[in-house]
């Protein structure tokens, strides 16, 4: 039995140790140690990651947030450039799209048009195609402002700001499309530094403490009537240089409450702004936000209120109409589902959806045409919304390529009456590249960011394949991805197998390049493990009913969906039924803790940013109302089978655990969504029950472990934990 009683405070040393590092036999177990740099496993993983990434140093290695100029000829995007392992910056880049040349795969090199020194991101074209607005933290690292760059001209980018905006963080920008927009009016979403970040963005505050005035000895103060962290909308005029706030003119607390908290906004028509607005600024308030007209002389005017348990995202306006996404969501920023269109002057509402799948992006192309992109099963789809015909036409379906980070995205444009689009295409076998999709043609690669490190990564892996199986719960078909080790190195199997459960729960795995969004999977696979990444009910890509299947039943039917996938792998001779492990983060962390208390087959688990006690989660998290909605229970009612605050809390089942599953608990001290106390609760309960357990609490991390070198430290601990209690070879069994 092994127990670790001290929080681990990882070292911030970035370089691997010298070759003369002490033998691992002379070092204490990794889970009992803070500084891992002397360990051979640290050196080994550092070297592996360096071999994958170093060939891309000082080059553009990835692209995101693509947007096309009005002519469709120039693509702007956020380019990622690594300068060293764990040290990446982003820059605004442009790429000449060879629309007329037909030169497949022969696009020119992208141009880097900004210089940082920190992060430049989120480009947006002006209506005339002569300017690019973007976000940059060049004045203060981590605090962003809006800058405007003259495309093709000389000189520095111009900052949009004013004294009243000082200390705020600009989170998004958008140009006005009307006549004034031709001269340059830009809309900006500004968050106070105390504003909360979403779990998908790592949780915590947007930055800077209490306006930079906070001292180490000062107490954290919160109370009714002292609300901070508001978000508002500002307008900058390039012609006059003026910047003013939309609504809440004096910026005072009462004015902010009157105007509401604006999460995002869009120009609906010249001079009129529509936003996603909640009464208060807390993260939990986003789940009740409504579509409202922002500013003006009248009281707040609600244009649309989401259906029960649904959320809204992605507002985009044109000529008096506003389109947006509506769907059940567990995280701000990750809404997918159907498209809703409302009008400023009429009460009419229109709704559009894919028959098979979920829309994750919507964008106007003219007054009656919108582009929609989304997820269908494990693939990606795109469509055309025709307001005149009141229908959605599917224009592209691809089981191979996908795009975007959390959800698919592309940069569309009209060619006559047809829609074409540029995307950052990728798959499990294809490194991210710029690609073009045109009517009645296949996907055309334009420019690849491929480098030799990508070949090193892919050669270290075996196959990554799609799979399907029936759930033992009700026979529903479930899909996912299966990673098998390289047979030349590890033989034909069966293999020790790790169940990797995704977060959300309303999200889903897609066919992305192995090191994007799934880094643990490729590292496990490269070291001899098979990995199953299932998309159980609750996942995106199968429509709203499938996604809603987890609401009110978290850890219920989806548990059987996941376990049935493992049973399928055992039946096929891929998984060794005596060597099963499980891991995941956020909701995947909860499922890890839940599964090890429900099924004794698991030998090992790593639970990351997990809710382990729903009742204390409700009272300590900034997402209290979310848990109430998704559990469909009362946190203050007495416990019982029908009250999921108790009957679905893993910590309540630790005394009844069968066997001795070794569980490592991981969390960040800055996590406001799932506080680190959740990890301590489960760790202490397992220790009290005499189970094998340890904890790693990262002092500067939030929801998940993302920043370097904490990320490397985390990967070393996870690999060590699995290889100790679920070794790739039976001959290496140490328990």
XYZ file of C-alpha atoms in Angstrom:
735
model
C 0.000 0.000 0.000
C 1.294 3.452 -0.900
C 0.104 6.813 0.305
C 1.404 10.331 -0.313
C 0.452 13.003 2.197
C 2.085 16.177 0.898
C 0.925 18.357 -1.997
C 3.469 18.218 -4.779
C 4.943 21.563 -5.762
C 6.530 20.903 -9.153
C 9.911 22.304 -10.061
C 10.151 25.090 -12.624
C 13.453 23.922 -14.089
C 13.037 23.557 -17.846
C 16.137 21.747 -19.041
C 16.616 17.977 -18.743
C 19.299 16.787 -16.336
C 22.788 15.884 -17.462
C 23.446 12.285 -18.587
C 25.073 11.605 -15.214
C 21.672 11.618 -13.457
C 21.496 9.151 -10.581
C 20.113 5.704 -11.204
C 16.361 5.414 -10.714
C 17.025 2.648 -8.169
C 18.646 5.247 -5.885
C 15.719 7.679 -6.119
C 12.492 7.615 -4.096
C 9.208 6.885 -5.933
C 8.145 9.696 -8.217
C 4.848 10.244 -6.403
C 6.814 11.019 -3.209
C 8.995 13.627 -4.901
C 8.536 17.240 -5.954
C 11.545 17.766 -8.235
C 11.514 15.156 -10.994
C 14.382 16.494 -13.083
C 16.913 13.868 -11.827
C 14.707 10.971 -12.955
C 15.477 9.003 -16.143
C 11.763 9.061 -17.067
C 11.841 12.865 -16.998
C 14.818 12.832 -19.364
C 13.189 10.219 -21.586
C 9.883 12.074 -21.983
C 11.647 15.401 -22.427
C 13.775 13.899 -25.211
C 10.741 12.309 -26.895
C 8.796 15.569 -26.880
C 11.849 17.495 -28.047
C 12.315 15.132 -31.011
C 8.682 15.727 -31.998
C 8.616 19.503 -31.666
C 12.158 20.828 -32.187
C 12.074 20.575 -36.019
C 9.262 23.160 -35.955
C 11.025 25.671 -33.712
C 10.862 29.276 -35.017
C 8.364 28.266 -37.723
C 4.591 28.339 -38.003
C 3.564 24.894 -36.790
C -0.197 25.325 -36.429
C -3.029 27.676 -37.380
C -6.353 28.633 -35.829
C -9.186 31.213 -36.107
C -9.023 31.450 -39.935
C -10.849 34.364 -41.586
C -11.018 35.432 -45.237
C -10.846 38.922 -46.685
C -14.105 40.083 -48.329
C -12.662 39.219 -51.752
C -11.878 35.678 -50.584
C -8.279 36.005 -51.766
C -6.362 36.489 -48.501
C -6.669 34.248 -45.479
C -5.698 35.661 -42.082
C -5.139 33.307 -39.172
C -3.493 32.949 -35.776
C -0.214 31.120 -36.284
C 1.521 29.222 -33.485
C 5.321 29.423 -33.363
C 7.387 27.411 -30.894
C 10.721 28.945 -29.953
C 11.652 26.171 -27.518
C 9.960 23.193 -25.938
C 7.029 24.569 -23.970
C 7.652 28.132 -25.188
C 5.161 29.109 -27.896
C 3.916 32.468 -29.134
C 1.153 33.364 -31.576
C 1.281 35.816 -34.469
C -1.175 37.129 -37.035
C -0.379 35.544 -40.392
C -1.751 35.928 -43.919
C -1.891 33.500 -46.824
C -2.700 34.185 -50.485
C -5.434 31.694 -51.435
C -4.778 30.356 -54.983
C -8.448 30.356 -55.970
C -7.891 30.816 -59.692
C -4.589 29.026 -60.179
C -5.768 25.489 -59.477
C -2.261 24.845 -58.143
C -3.178 22.056 -55.775
C -0.924 21.996 -52.737
C 1.304 24.770 -54.137
C 0.252 27.801 -52.151
C 2.816 30.439 -51.280
C 4.430 30.551 -47.855
C 2.262 32.284 -45.228
C 3.451 35.716 -44.094
C 3.843 36.712 -40.464
C 2.483 40.276 -40.259
C 2.757 41.057 -36.517
C 5.706 40.931 -34.150
C 4.381 40.410 -30.617
C 6.488 40.137 -28.464
C 3.949 37.984 -26.620
C 0.605 36.896 -28.118
C -1.175 38.250 -31.200
C -4.418 36.421 -32.010
C -7.993 36.483 -33.334
C -7.754 38.436 -36.629
C -10.894 40.089 -38.089
C -11.156 41.798 -41.490
C -12.751 45.216 -41.948
C -15.633 45.470 -44.435
C -13.368 47.024 -47.085
C -10.643 44.389 -46.652
C -8.011 47.038 -45.968
C -7.536 46.488 -42.232
C -7.098 43.678 -39.759
C -8.194 44.035 -36.153
C -6.613 41.625 -33.689
C -5.868 41.080 -30.008
C -2.397 41.540 -28.530
C -0.846 41.616 -25.061
C 2.254 43.486 -26.244
C 1.915 46.135 -23.503
C 1.350 43.743 -20.577
C 1.699 39.979 -20.865
C -1.649 38.249 -20.444
C -3.725 41.446 -20.723
C -5.046 42.008 -24.256
C -5.953 45.149 -26.184
C -7.438 45.670 -29.638
C -5.044 46.694 -32.403
C -5.727 47.579 -36.044
C -3.217 46.935 -38.819
C -3.315 48.515 -42.279
C -2.920 45.575 -44.666
C -0.230 46.174 -47.255
C 0.778 49.467 -45.688
C 3.667 50.586 -43.545
C 3.714 51.464 -39.883
C 2.781 50.007 -36.522
C -0.603 48.593 -35.592
C -2.837 51.141 -33.875
C -4.274 50.437 -30.433
C -7.914 51.165 -29.595
C -8.163 52.174 -25.940
C -9.099 54.957 -23.552
C -8.545 55.816 -19.897
C -11.796 54.165 -18.833
C -10.708 50.885 -20.453
C -7.343 50.774 -18.685
C -6.879 47.572 -16.742
C -9.504 45.753 -18.780
C -8.869 42.707 -20.954
C -10.228 42.736 -24.518
C -11.567 39.249 -25.288
C -12.991 39.647 -28.813
C -13.389 42.179 -31.633
C -15.767 42.624 -34.581
C -16.151 45.178 -37.364
C -19.304 47.065 -38.260
C -20.527 46.144 -41.751
C -22.524 49.329 -42.549
C -21.423 52.585 -44.174
C -19.662 53.760 -41.025
C -17.976 50.377 -40.884
C -16.353 51.176 -44.224
C -14.553 53.993 -42.415
C -13.659 51.796 -39.474
C -15.789 51.142 -36.404
C -14.872 48.160 -34.302
C -16.781 46.462 -31.496
C -14.786 45.191 -28.512
C -15.699 42.905 -25.642
C -13.852 44.027 -22.498
C -13.605 42.055 -19.242
C -12.478 43.459 -15.924
C -9.428 41.687 -14.537
C -11.505 40.014 -11.838
C -13.750 38.421 -14.487
C -13.819 34.639 -14.459
C -12.402 32.428 -17.175
C -14.317 29.379 -18.361
C -13.200 25.849 -17.487
C -12.422 25.293 -21.175
C -10.019 28.240 -20.907
C -8.383 26.920 -17.740
C -10.615 28.584 -15.077
C -9.360 31.291 -12.714
C -9.435 35.046 -13.374
C -8.667 36.797 -16.650
C -5.637 38.365 -14.974
C -4.129 40.961 -12.736
C -5.902 40.434 -9.423
C -7.824 43.472 -8.139
C -6.683 45.859 -10.835
C -3.076 45.223 -9.857
C -3.634 46.572 -6.328
C -3.920 43.249 -4.544
C -1.278 42.403 -1.914
C -0.324 38.989 -0.599
C -1.740 39.675 2.866
C -5.102 40.973 1.654
C -8.200 38.824 2.233
C -10.385 37.616 -0.591
C -13.556 39.691 -0.262
C -16.901 38.836 -1.753
C -20.456 39.535 -0.683
C -23.912 40.496 -1.831
C -23.616 43.924 -3.417
C -19.877 43.639 -4.079
C -19.855 42.050 -7.499
C -16.764 42.425 -9.645
C -15.501 40.973 -12.864
C -18.058 42.517 -15.237
C -17.919 42.283 -19.017
C -19.009 45.123 -21.289
C -18.967 46.353 -24.892
C -16.969 49.256 -26.304
C -16.883 50.887 -29.739
C -13.758 52.319 -31.324
C -13.891 54.681 -34.315
C -10.793 54.566 -36.498
C -11.631 57.898 -38.168
C -12.036 59.952 -34.994
C -9.879 57.865 -32.689
C -12.671 57.898 -30.108
C -13.593 54.967 -27.874
C -16.834 54.790 -25.894
C -18.788 52.244 -23.900
C -22.115 50.884 -25.087
C -24.436 51.223 -22.082
C -23.244 51.753 -18.466
C -21.809 55.114 -19.459
C -20.322 55.977 -16.079
C -18.943 52.489 -15.518
C -20.343 52.403 -11.972
C -21.690 49.345 -10.229
C -25.364 50.329 -10.477
C -25.007 51.223 -14.153
C -23.342 47.877 -14.837
C -26.174 46.022 -13.104
C -28.696 48.002 -15.115
C -26.962 47.223 -18.410
C -26.130 43.636 -17.493
C -23.025 41.546 -18.124
C -22.329 41.203 -21.858
C -20.561 37.930 -22.680
C -20.404 38.563 -26.430
C -22.033 40.926 -28.930
C -22.425 41.755 -32.608
C -23.525 44.616 -34.815
C -27.119 43.842 -35.827
C -27.171 46.808 -38.160
C -25.479 50.179 -38.313
C -25.342 51.675 -34.828
C -27.285 48.868 -33.112
C -25.678 46.169 -31.015
C -27.128 42.851 -29.862
C -25.424 40.833 -27.146
C -25.609 37.760 -24.957
C -26.454 39.323 -21.589
C -26.870 38.055 -18.023
C -27.923 39.894 -14.873
C -24.625 39.277 -13.070
C -20.962 38.687 -13.960
C -20.356 35.258 -12.377
C -19.456 32.269 -14.542
C -22.645 30.496 -13.456
C -24.692 33.419 -14.822
C -23.693 32.555 -18.393
C -25.997 29.532 -18.319
C -29.012 31.864 -17.960
C -27.869 34.565 -20.414
C -30.354 35.937 -22.985
C -30.054 37.625 -26.376
C -30.736 41.335 -25.832
C -30.272 44.645 -27.597
C -27.394 46.423 -25.848
C -27.355 50.163 -25.143
C -29.849 52.679 -26.465
C -32.305 54.757 -24.494
C -34.804 52.027 -23.732
C -34.681 49.438 -20.955
C -32.967 46.149 -21.703
C -34.942 44.463 -24.480
C -34.888 40.666 -24.651
C -34.950 39.281 -28.183
C -34.556 35.599 -27.350
C -34.398 33.372 -24.290
C -32.949 29.887 -24.731
C -35.042 26.815 -24.153
C -34.670 25.125 -20.794
C -31.207 23.544 -20.285
C -29.961 25.141 -23.532
C -27.252 27.779 -23.902
C -26.366 30.351 -26.565
C -23.118 31.272 -28.331
C -21.666 32.738 -31.516
C -23.813 35.812 -32.176
C -23.399 37.215 -35.692
C -25.520 40.014 -37.158
C -26.432 41.385 -40.578
C -29.035 43.892 -41.812
C -31.277 43.715 -38.754
C -31.003 39.941 -38.223
C -28.915 38.079 -35.653
C -27.954 34.402 -35.938
C -26.506 32.282 -33.146
C -26.065 28.742 -31.881
C -28.361 27.118 -29.317
C -27.760 23.783 -27.619
C -27.169 22.037 -24.329
C -23.641 22.849 -23.134
C -21.482 22.106 -20.129
C -18.800 24.750 -20.791
C -18.897 28.355 -21.929
C -17.410 28.547 -25.410
C -18.371 24.993 -26.382
C -21.955 25.375 -27.629
C -23.109 23.370 -30.635
C -26.561 22.347 -31.799
C -28.913 24.320 -34.022
C -28.973 27.834 -35.519
C -31.540 30.400 -34.359
C -32.184 33.643 -36.264
C -34.042 36.594 -34.709
C -34.915 40.013 -36.183
C -34.672 43.401 -34.500
C -38.018 44.733 -35.712
C -40.082 41.548 -35.835
C -40.929 38.784 -33.391
C -40.329 36.080 -35.985
C -37.745 33.435 -35.121
C -36.268 30.880 -37.505
C -34.456 27.698 -36.514
C -32.225 25.455 -38.629
C -30.291 22.264 -37.913
C -28.511 19.340 -39.525
C -30.563 16.153 -39.603
C -27.468 14.250 -38.480
C -25.048 16.203 -36.350
C -24.546 19.481 -34.514
C -23.693 22.932 -35.880
C -20.688 24.558 -34.182
C -20.153 27.606 -36.447
C -22.519 29.943 -38.281
C -21.536 32.932 -40.438
C -23.407 35.328 -42.750
C -22.382 35.401 -46.424
C -25.145 37.712 -47.712
C -28.522 38.922 -46.448
C -30.183 35.550 -47.074
C -27.330 33.020 -46.958
C -25.377 31.611 -44.036
C -22.567 29.087 -43.781
C -22.827 26.365 -41.131
C -20.174 23.891 -40.029
C -20.298 21.174 -37.423
C -19.823 17.619 -36.232
C -21.581 14.524 -37.548
C -20.686 11.328 -35.727
C -16.896 11.175 -35.813
C -16.752 13.271 -38.995
C -17.144 16.901 -40.067
C -19.924 18.491 -42.127
C -20.713 21.882 -43.660
C -23.919 23.308 -45.041
C -25.706 26.271 -46.592
C -28.645 27.918 -44.802
C -31.000 29.522 -47.351
C -33.410 31.936 -45.669
C -35.501 32.414 -48.808
C -36.014 28.675 -49.246
C -36.054 28.135 -45.449
C -33.835 25.078 -45.616
C -30.367 23.726 -44.919
C -28.450 22.052 -47.745
C -25.490 19.839 -46.928
C -22.524 20.902 -49.056
C -19.712 18.799 -47.578
C -19.357 15.708 -45.456
C -15.977 14.223 -44.632
C -15.167 11.230 -42.415
C -11.421 11.949 -42.572
C -10.575 15.640 -42.269
C -11.650 17.853 -39.411
C -10.670 21.352 -38.301
C -10.590 23.684 -35.320
C -9.577 23.084 -31.720
C -12.536 22.325 -29.464
C -15.032 22.365 -32.360
C -14.845 22.592 -36.181
C -14.367 25.991 -37.821
C -13.629 27.331 -41.314
C -13.431 30.568 -43.318
C -16.253 30.589 -45.934
C -16.822 32.742 -49.024
C -19.326 32.903 -51.883
C -18.447 32.001 -55.461
C -21.574 33.127 -57.283
C -24.363 31.361 -55.419
C -22.108 28.555 -54.209
C -20.174 28.347 -50.956
C -16.473 27.544 -50.762
C -14.337 27.591 -47.636
C -10.771 27.388 -46.375
C -10.033 25.348 -43.260
C -7.104 24.180 -41.182
C -7.505 20.526 -42.102
C -6.077 17.640 -40.121
C -6.629 13.999 -39.250
C -4.971 11.258 -37.237
C -2.592 10.726 -40.168
C -2.368 14.217 -41.684
C -0.515 17.055 -39.968
C -2.440 20.372 -39.883
C -2.542 22.153 -43.217
C -4.486 24.863 -45.010
C -7.056 23.302 -47.311
C -9.742 24.487 -49.726
C -13.208 22.994 -50.263
C -15.131 24.124 -53.367
C -18.469 23.053 -54.847
C -18.396 19.593 -56.433
C -14.704 19.090 -55.702
C -12.693 17.164 -53.171
C -10.763 18.787 -50.363
C -7.613 20.412 -51.830
C -4.497 20.831 -49.661
C -3.002 24.310 -50.147
C -0.158 24.537 -47.656
C 1.073 22.069 -45.026
C 2.713 22.964 -41.717
C 4.269 19.487 -41.692
C 7.820 19.137 -40.362
C 10.141 16.156 -39.690
C 9.029 15.960 -36.059
C 5.576 14.910 -37.263
C 7.131 11.834 -38.875
C 8.936 11.018 -35.625
C 5.640 11.152 -33.764
C 3.632 9.100 -36.242
C 6.328 6.432 -36.595
C 6.295 5.889 -32.817
C 2.620 4.984 -32.902
C 0.562 2.147 -34.280
C -2.866 2.564 -35.840
C -5.602 4.999 -34.820
C -8.940 3.674 -36.029
C -12.631 4.431 -35.687
C -14.749 1.848 -33.906
C -18.379 1.231 -33.005
C -20.166 -0.982 -30.492
C -23.521 -1.436 -28.775
C -24.059 -0.201 -25.243
C -24.962 -2.859 -22.703
C -27.400 -0.346 -21.207
C -29.913 -0.299 -24.054
C -28.199 -1.438 -27.265
C -27.562 2.134 -28.468
C -24.677 2.338 -30.950
C -21.640 4.134 -29.521
C -18.580 5.269 -31.467
C -15.021 6.181 -30.624
C -11.351 5.859 -31.532
C -9.012 2.951 -30.809
C -5.233 3.461 -30.570
C -3.115 0.337 -30.962
C 0.643 0.222 -30.230
C 3.198 -0.378 -32.945
C 3.086 -4.161 -33.491
C 6.730 -4.335 -34.603
C 7.781 -3.011 -31.188
C 5.111 -4.420 -28.898
C 3.730 -7.495 -30.647
C 0.161 -8.298 -31.704
C -1.552 -7.963 -28.306
C -3.668 -8.180 -26.286
C -2.322 -4.999 -24.718
C -2.736 -3.225 -21.410
C -5.502 -0.781 -22.241
C -6.349 2.697 -20.970
C -9.851 4.145 -21.184
C -9.469 7.890 -21.870
C -12.754 9.661 -21.067
C -13.317 13.115 -22.549
C -14.418 16.169 -20.603
C -17.632 18.082 -20.798
C -19.652 15.917 -20.719
C -21.097 17.788 -23.718
C -18.127 17.557 -26.064
C -16.515 14.730 -28.046
C -13.338 13.262 -29.524
C -12.657 13.935 -33.222
C -10.215 12.672 -35.826
C -7.436 15.139 -35.018
C -3.669 14.956 -35.295
C -2.458 12.847 -32.309
C -0.755 15.657 -30.380
C -3.759 18.009 -30.652
C -6.301 17.865 -27.798
C -5.265 14.325 -26.794
C -1.607 14.365 -25.762
C -1.903 11.630 -23.144
C -3.276 9.198 -25.747
C -0.302 9.359 -28.096
C 2.205 9.132 -25.237
C 0.465 6.033 -23.851
C 0.317 4.527 -27.337
C 4.007 5.169 -27.973
C 4.861 3.254 -24.778
C 2.909 0.080 -25.545
C -0.639 0.767 -24.384
C -3.846 0.474 -26.341
C -6.158 3.440 -25.752
C -9.914 3.741 -26.163
C -11.387 7.213 -26.634
C -15.181 6.748 -26.572
C -17.914 9.244 -27.406
C -20.696 8.032 -25.082
C -24.148 9.593 -24.883
C -23.700 13.218 -23.941
C -21.116 13.688 -26.698
C -21.506 16.093 -29.602
C -22.060 14.932 -33.184
C -25.220 12.853 -32.798
C -27.880 15.535 -32.330
C -29.525 17.139 -29.320
C -31.322 14.038 -28.022
C -28.044 12.109 -27.869
C -26.317 14.996 -26.072
C -29.198 15.324 -23.601
C -28.854 11.633 -22.742
C -26.364 12.463 -19.981
C -28.374 15.281 -18.370
C -29.833 14.013 -15.117
C -27.890 10.758 -15.465
C -24.189 11.610 -15.247
C -22.302 8.405 -14.550
C -25.361 6.304 -15.429
C -25.951 5.087 -18.977
C -22.716 6.680 -20.203
C -20.787 4.456 -17.771
C -22.199 1.405 -19.591
C -21.378 3.013 -22.963
C -17.717 3.295 -21.933
C -17.447 -0.159 -20.353
C -19.079 -1.775 -23.383
C -16.320 -0.288 -25.523
C -13.707 -1.979 -23.349
C -15.650 -5.249 -23.566
C -15.542 -4.937 -27.358
C -11.761 -4.509 -27.312
C -11.359 -7.516 -25.020
C -13.523 -9.631 -27.341
C -11.379 -8.593 -30.328
C -8.147 -9.529 -28.554
C -6.923 -5.925 -28.446
C -7.364 -5.300 -24.705
C -6.095 -7.536 -21.926
C -9.057 -7.820 -19.543
C -6.665 -8.255 -16.593
C -4.775 -5.037 -17.369
C -7.216 -2.133 -17.623
C -6.695 1.493 -16.586
C -8.690 4.700 -16.848
C -7.972 8.417 -16.938
C -9.556 11.701 -17.964
C -9.857 15.359 -17.066
C -12.788 17.477 -15.865
C -15.876 15.337 -16.532
C -13.411 12.648 -17.617
C -11.828 13.030 -14.188
C -15.206 12.529 -12.512
C -15.798 9.425 -14.646
C -12.355 8.096 -13.688
C -13.138 8.462 -9.976
C -16.624 7.049 -10.542
C -15.507 4.054 -12.623
C -12.852 2.896 -10.155
C -15.476 2.847 -7.395
C -17.981 0.930 -9.541
C -15.886 -1.627 -11.449
C -13.039 -3.546 -9.764
C -11.486 -4.541 -13.107
C -9.487 -1.315 -13.245
C -5.993 -1.724 -11.832
C -5.071 1.948 -12.029
C -6.558 5.382 -12.596
C -5.442 8.992 -12.925
C -8.216 11.444 -12.069
C -7.623 15.031 -13.224
C -9.692 18.085 -12.181
C -12.455 15.742 -11.039
C -15.658 16.426 -9.169
C -15.626 13.769 -6.459
C -18.328 15.154 -4.159
C -21.213 16.890 -5.930
C -22.530 18.478 -2.739
C -19.320 20.319 -1.846
C -18.853 21.040 -5.561
C -22.171 22.903 -5.439
C -21.195 25.040 -2.462
C -17.551 25.715 -3.401
C -17.554 25.932 -7.216
C -18.392 28.921 -9.401
C -20.654 26.535 -11.377
C -23.225 25.735 -8.691
C -26.320 26.085 -10.883
C -24.753 24.025 -13.643
C -24.428 21.024 -11.330
C -28.040 21.459 -10.184
C -29.237 21.454 -13.811
C -27.161 18.490 -14.962
C -27.834 16.361 -11.872
C -31.514 17.302 -11.754
C -31.377 17.059 -7.981
C -31.593 19.274 -4.909
C -28.214 19.762 -3.194
C -29.934 20.499 0.121
C -32.263 17.510 0.223
C -31.275 14.518 2.323
C -29.232 11.882 0.504
C -30.740 8.886 -1.206
C -30.690 6.936 -4.438
C -32.785 9.575 -6.185
C -30.579 12.465 -5.059
C -27.600 12.364 -7.409
C -25.678 14.841 -5.275
C -25.030 11.832 -3.062
C -25.715 8.723 -5.167
C -23.368 9.877 -7.969
C -20.549 11.224 -5.788
C -17.479 8.932 -6.082
C -16.248 9.816 -2.584
C -19.364 8.230 -1.073
C -18.424 4.860 -2.584
C -14.770 4.652 -1.543
C -15.520 2.513 1.561
C -17.268 0.019 -0.732
C -14.482 -0.213 -3.332
C -13.514 -3.774 -4.155
C -9.872 -4.525 -4.761
C -7.101 -1.959 -4.581
C -7.179 0.246 -7.654
C -4.211 2.649 -7.512
C -5.487 6.186 -8.115
C -3.459 9.367 -8.636
C -5.450 12.573 -8.119
C -4.358 15.730 -9.969
C -5.624 19.294 -9.737
C -4.731 22.975 -9.834
C -4.935 25.398 -6.921
C -6.354 28.117 -9.217
C -9.308 26.044 -10.433
C -12.549 27.872 -9.596
C -14.809 25.476 -11.481
C -13.638 22.262 -9.819
C -11.720 23.390 -6.713
C -8.607 21.481 -5.702
C -10.451 20.483 -2.516
C -12.272 17.908 -4.663
C -9.001 16.056 -5.273
C -8.068 16.267 -1.588
C -11.435 14.844 -0.545
C -11.042 11.755 -2.713
C -7.401 11.314 -1.799
C -8.124 11.518 1.922
C -11.079 9.142 1.639
C -8.967 6.566 -0.218
C -6.121 6.956 2.269
C -8.518 6.425 5.148
C -9.864 3.297 3.414
C -6.351 1.901 3.037
C -6.202 2.237 -0.731
C -3.167 2.947 -2.919
C -3.319 6.626 -3.720
C -1.352 9.864 -4.204
C -2.059 13.471 -5.070
C -0.309 16.140 -7.166
C -1.590 19.676 -6.518
C -0.142 22.312 -8.874
C -0.023 25.795 -7.283
C -0.077 27.832 -10.517
C -2.482 25.731 -12.585
C -6.241 25.998 -12.996
C -8.596 23.544 -14.667
C -6.131 20.995 -16.015
C -2.334 21.169 -16.142
C -1.386 23.169 -19.223
C 1.542 25.542 -18.655
C 5.162 24.495 -19.142
C 7.048 23.034 -17.280
C 4.134 21.888 -15.090
C 2.777 20.042 -18.123
C 5.961 17.977 -18.488
C 5.999 17.268 -14.756
C 2.381 16.087 -14.996
C 3.080 13.778 -17.947
C 6.043 12.209 -16.116
C 3.892 11.517 -13.059
C 1.056 10.055 -15.123
C 3.315 7.780 -17.177
C 5.158 6.631 -14.056
C 1.880 5.847 -12.270
C 0.555 3.741 -15.146
C 3.846 1.965 -15.797
C 4.194 1.117 -12.111
C 0.703 -0.289 -11.611
C -0.157 -1.283 -15.201
C 3.188 -1.992 -16.912
C 3.186 -2.396 -20.708
C 4.711 -5.881 -20.339
C 3.507 -8.532 -17.892
C 7.148 -9.311 -17.251
C 7.474 -5.819 -15.748
C 4.674 -6.344 -13.217
C 5.763 -4.696 -9.939
C 2.766 -5.163 -7.659
